[in-house]
PDB file of C-alpha atoms in Angstrom:
ATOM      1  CA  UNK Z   1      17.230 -16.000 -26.387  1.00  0.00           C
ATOM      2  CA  UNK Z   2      16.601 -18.393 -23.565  1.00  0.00           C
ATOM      3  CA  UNK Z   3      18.663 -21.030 -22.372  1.00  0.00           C
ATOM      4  CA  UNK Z   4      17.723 -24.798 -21.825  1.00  0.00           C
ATOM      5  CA  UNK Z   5      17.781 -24.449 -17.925  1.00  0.00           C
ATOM      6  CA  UNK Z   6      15.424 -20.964 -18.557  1.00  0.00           C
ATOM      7  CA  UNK Z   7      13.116 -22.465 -20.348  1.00  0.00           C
ATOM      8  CA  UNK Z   8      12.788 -25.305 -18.269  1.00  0.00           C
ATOM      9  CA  UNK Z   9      12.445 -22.924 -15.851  1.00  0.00           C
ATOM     10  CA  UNK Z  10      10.214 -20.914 -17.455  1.00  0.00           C
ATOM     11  CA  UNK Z  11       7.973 -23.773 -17.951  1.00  0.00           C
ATOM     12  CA  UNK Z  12       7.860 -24.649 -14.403  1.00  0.00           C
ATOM     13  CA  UNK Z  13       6.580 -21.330 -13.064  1.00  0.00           C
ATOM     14  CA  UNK Z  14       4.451 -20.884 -16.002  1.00  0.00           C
ATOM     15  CA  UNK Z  15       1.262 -21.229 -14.069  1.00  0.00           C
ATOM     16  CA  UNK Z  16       1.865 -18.177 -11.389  1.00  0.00           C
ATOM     17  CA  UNK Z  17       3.010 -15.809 -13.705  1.00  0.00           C
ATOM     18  CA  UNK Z  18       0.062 -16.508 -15.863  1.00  0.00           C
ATOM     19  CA  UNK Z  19      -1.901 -15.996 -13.195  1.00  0.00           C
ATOM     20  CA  UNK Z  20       0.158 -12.809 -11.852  1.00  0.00           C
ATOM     21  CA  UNK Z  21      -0.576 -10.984 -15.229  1.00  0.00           C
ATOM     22  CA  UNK Z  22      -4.139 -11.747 -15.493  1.00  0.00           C
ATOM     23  CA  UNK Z  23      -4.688 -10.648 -11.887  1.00  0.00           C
ATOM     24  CA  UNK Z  24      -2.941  -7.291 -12.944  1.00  0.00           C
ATOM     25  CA  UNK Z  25      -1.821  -7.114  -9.575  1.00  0.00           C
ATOM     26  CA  UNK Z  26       0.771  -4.495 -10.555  1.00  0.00           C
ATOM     27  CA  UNK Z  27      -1.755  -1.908 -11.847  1.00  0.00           C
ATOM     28  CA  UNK Z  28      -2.973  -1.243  -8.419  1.00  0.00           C
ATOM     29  CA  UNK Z  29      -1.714   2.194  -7.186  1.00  0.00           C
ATOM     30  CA  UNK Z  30      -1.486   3.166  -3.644  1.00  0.00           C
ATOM     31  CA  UNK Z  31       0.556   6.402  -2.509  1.00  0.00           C
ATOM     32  CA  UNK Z  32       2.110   4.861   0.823  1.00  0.00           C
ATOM     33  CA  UNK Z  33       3.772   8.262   2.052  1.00  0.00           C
ATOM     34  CA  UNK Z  34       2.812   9.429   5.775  1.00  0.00           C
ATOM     35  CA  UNK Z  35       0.651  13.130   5.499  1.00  0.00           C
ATOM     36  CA  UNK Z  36      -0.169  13.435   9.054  1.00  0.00           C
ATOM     37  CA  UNK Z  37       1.561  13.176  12.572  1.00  0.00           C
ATOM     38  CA  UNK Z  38       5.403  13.462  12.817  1.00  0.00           C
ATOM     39  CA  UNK Z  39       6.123  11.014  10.132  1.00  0.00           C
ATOM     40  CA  UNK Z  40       5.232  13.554   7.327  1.00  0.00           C
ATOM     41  CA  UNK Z  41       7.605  16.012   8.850  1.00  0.00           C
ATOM     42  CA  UNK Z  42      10.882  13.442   9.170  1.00  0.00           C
ATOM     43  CA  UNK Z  43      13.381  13.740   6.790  1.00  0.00           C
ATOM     44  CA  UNK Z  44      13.746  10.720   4.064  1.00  0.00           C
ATOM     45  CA  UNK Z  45      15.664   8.143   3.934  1.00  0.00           C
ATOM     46  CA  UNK Z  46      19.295   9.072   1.782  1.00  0.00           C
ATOM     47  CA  UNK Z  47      18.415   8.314  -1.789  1.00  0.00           C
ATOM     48  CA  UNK Z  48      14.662   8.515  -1.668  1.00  0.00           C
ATOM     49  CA  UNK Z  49      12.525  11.003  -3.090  1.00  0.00           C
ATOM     50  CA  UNK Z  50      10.199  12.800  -0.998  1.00  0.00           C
ATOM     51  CA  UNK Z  51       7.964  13.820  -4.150  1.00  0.00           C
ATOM     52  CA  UNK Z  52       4.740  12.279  -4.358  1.00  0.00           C
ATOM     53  CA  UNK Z  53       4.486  12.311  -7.857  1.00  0.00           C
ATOM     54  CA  UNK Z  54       8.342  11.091  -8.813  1.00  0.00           C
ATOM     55  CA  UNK Z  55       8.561   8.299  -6.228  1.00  0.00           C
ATOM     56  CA  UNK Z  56       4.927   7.167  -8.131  1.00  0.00           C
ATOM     57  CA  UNK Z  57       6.180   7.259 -11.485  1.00  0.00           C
ATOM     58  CA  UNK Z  58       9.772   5.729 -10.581  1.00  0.00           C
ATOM     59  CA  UNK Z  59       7.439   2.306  -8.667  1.00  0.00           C
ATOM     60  CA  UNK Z  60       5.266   2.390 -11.977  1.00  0.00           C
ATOM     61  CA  UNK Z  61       8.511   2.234 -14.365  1.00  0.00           C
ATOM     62  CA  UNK Z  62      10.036  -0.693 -12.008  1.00  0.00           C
ATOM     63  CA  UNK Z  63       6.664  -2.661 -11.632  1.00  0.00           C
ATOM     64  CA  UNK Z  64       5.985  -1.917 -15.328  1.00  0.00           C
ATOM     65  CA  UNK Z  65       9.428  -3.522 -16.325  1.00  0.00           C
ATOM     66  CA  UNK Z  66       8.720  -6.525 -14.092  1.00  0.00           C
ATOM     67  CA  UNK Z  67       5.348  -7.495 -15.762  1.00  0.00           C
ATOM     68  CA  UNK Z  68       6.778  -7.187 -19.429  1.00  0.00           C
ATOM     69  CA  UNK Z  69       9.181  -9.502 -18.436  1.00  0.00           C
ATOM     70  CA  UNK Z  70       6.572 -12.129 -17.276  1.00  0.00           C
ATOM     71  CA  UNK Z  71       4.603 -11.120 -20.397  1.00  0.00           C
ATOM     72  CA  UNK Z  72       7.732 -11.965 -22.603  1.00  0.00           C
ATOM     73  CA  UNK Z  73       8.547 -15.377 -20.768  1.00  0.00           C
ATOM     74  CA  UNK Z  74       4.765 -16.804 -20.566  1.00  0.00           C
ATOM     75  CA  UNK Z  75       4.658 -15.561 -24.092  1.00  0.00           C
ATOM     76  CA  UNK Z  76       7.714 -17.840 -25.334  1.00  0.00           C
ATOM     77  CA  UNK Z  77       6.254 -20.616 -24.466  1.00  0.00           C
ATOM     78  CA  UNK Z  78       2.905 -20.010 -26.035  1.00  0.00           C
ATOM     79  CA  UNK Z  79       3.985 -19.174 -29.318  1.00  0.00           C
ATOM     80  CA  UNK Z  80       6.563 -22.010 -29.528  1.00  0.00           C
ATOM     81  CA  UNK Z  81       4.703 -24.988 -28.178  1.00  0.00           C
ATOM     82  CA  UNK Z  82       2.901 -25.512 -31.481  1.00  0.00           C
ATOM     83  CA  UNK Z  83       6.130 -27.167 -32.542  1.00  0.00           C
ATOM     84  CA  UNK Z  84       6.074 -29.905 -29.949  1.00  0.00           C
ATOM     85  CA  UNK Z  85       4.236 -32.864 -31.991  1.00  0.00           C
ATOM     86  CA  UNK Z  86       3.737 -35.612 -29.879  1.00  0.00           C
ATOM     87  CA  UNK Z  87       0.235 -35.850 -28.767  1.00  0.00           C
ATOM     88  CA  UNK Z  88       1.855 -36.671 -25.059  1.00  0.00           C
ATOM     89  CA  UNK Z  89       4.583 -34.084 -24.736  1.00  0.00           C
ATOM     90  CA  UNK Z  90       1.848 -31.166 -26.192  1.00  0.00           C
ATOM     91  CA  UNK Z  91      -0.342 -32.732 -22.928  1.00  0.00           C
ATOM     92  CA  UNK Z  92       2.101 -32.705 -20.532  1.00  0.00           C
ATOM     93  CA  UNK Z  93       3.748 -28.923 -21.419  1.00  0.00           C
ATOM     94  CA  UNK Z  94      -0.108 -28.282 -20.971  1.00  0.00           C
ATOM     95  CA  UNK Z  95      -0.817 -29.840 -17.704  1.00  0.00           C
ATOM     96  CA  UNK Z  96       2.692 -27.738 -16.257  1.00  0.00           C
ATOM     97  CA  UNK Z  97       1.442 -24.731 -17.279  1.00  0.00           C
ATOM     98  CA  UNK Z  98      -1.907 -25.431 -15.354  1.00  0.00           C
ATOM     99  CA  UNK Z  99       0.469 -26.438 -12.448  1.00  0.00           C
ATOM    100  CA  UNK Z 100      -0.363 -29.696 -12.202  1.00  0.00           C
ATOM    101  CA  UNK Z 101       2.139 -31.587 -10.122  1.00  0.00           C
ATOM    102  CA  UNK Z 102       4.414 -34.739 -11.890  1.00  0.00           C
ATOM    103  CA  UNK Z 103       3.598 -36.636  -9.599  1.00  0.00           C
ATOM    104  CA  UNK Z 104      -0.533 -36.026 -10.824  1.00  0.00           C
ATOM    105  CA  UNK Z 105       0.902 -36.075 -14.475  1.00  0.00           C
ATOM    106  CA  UNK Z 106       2.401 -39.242 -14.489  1.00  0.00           C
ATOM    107  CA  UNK Z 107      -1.167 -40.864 -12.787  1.00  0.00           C
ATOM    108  CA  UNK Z 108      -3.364 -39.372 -15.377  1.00  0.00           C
ATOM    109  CA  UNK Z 109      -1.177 -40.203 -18.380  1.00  0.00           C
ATOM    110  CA  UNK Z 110       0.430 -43.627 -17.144  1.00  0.00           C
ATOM    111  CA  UNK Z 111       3.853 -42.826 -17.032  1.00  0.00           C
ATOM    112  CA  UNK Z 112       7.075 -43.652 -15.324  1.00  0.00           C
ATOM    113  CA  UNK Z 113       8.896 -41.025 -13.598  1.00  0.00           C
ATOM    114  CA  UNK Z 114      11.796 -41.451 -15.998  1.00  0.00           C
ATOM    115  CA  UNK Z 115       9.688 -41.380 -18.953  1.00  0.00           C
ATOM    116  CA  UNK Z 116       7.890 -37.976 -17.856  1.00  0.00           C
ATOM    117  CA  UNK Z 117      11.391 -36.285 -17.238  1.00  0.00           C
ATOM    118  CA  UNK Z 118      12.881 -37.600 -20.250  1.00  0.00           C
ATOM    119  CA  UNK Z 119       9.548 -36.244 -22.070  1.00  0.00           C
ATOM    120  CA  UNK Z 120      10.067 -32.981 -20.086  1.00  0.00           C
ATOM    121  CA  UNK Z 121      13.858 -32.772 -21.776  1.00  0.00           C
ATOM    122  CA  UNK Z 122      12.139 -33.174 -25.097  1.00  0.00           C
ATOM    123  CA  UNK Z 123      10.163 -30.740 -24.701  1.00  0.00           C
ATOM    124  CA  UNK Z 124      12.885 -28.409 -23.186  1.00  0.00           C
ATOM    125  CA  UNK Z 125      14.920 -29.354 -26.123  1.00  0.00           C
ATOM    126  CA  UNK Z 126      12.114 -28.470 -29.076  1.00  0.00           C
ATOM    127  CA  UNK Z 127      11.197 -25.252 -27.155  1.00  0.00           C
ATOM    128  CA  UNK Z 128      14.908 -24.158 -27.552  1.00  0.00           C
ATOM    129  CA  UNK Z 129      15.529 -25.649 -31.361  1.00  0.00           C
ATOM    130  CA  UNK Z 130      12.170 -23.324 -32.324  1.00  0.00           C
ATOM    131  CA  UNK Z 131      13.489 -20.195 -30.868  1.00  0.00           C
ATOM    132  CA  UNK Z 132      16.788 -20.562 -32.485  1.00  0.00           C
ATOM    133  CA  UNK Z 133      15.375 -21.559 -35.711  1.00  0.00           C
ATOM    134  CA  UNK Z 134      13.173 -18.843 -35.919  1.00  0.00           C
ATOM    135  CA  UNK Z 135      16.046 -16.396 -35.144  1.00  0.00           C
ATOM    136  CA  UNK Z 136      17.232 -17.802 -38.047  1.00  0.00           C
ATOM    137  CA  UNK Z 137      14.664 -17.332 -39.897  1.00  0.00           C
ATOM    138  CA  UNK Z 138      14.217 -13.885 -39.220  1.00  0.00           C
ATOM    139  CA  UNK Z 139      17.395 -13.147 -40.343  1.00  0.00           C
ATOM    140  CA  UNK Z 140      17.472 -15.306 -43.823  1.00  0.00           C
ATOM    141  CA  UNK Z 141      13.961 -13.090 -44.067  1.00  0.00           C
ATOM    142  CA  UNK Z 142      16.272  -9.431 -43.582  1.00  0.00           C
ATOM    143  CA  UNK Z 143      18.911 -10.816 -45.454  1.00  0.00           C
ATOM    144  CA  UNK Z 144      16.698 -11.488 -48.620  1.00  0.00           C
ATOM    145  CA  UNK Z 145      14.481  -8.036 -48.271  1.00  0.00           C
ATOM    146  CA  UNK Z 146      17.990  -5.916 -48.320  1.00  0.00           C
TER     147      UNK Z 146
END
């Protein structure tokens, strides 16, 4: 479960870590470890593996946590923005997650800086309501099955 300043958060860096997973920058693999010349013969640094194979597999574990975690966040907000109703608030969650700036946002939709950040709370606010509500949900749905 997020909190209000993660989500609003989570909304504000939407548009990298979209971008992050779909460049699937962390699938690339490269073996960095010296072979030739006296750098393949120095000992390793304390508490580093000099196995090929394990120091691979321990960077692939670490980089695979890392993108699940970006998958989870960018995920929250996609599933829960269908509960945002106004026509405005739906537009301007969309336009953050493109990365549009507010300062662009409040030009294209005619809007007062307080107006966009109050709409930005709202947002925040419905965002968090839906993921506690369907928490609840889930559990009424347990509850009922046992």
């Amino acid at each position: 479960m997020y909190l209000i300043n993660d989500i609003r958060q989570i909304i504000n860096d939407y548009h990298w870590k979209k971008r992050l997973i779909q460049s699937q920058v962390y699938e690339m693999d490269s073996t960095s470890s010296a072979q030739y010349g006296i750098e393949s013969a120095m000992p390793k640094a304390q508490g580093e593996t000099g196995d090929k194979v394990a120091s691979i597999v321990l960077r692939n574990d670490n980089e695979r946590r890392k993108i699940e975690s970006l998958v989870r966040e960018v995920e929250f907000i996609d599933q829960h923005e269908k509960y945002i109703n106004s026509d405005k608030n739906y537009h301007i969650l969309q336009l953050l997650k493109q990365g549009e700036s507010k300062q662009r946002i409040k030009v294209l939709l005619n809007i007062g800086s307080r107006n966009l950040y109050e709409r930005i709370d709202q947002i925040v606010i419905i965002l968090f309501n839906a993921q506690s509500d369907k928490k609840e949900t889930k559990e009424i749905k347990e509850t009922k099955e046992t």
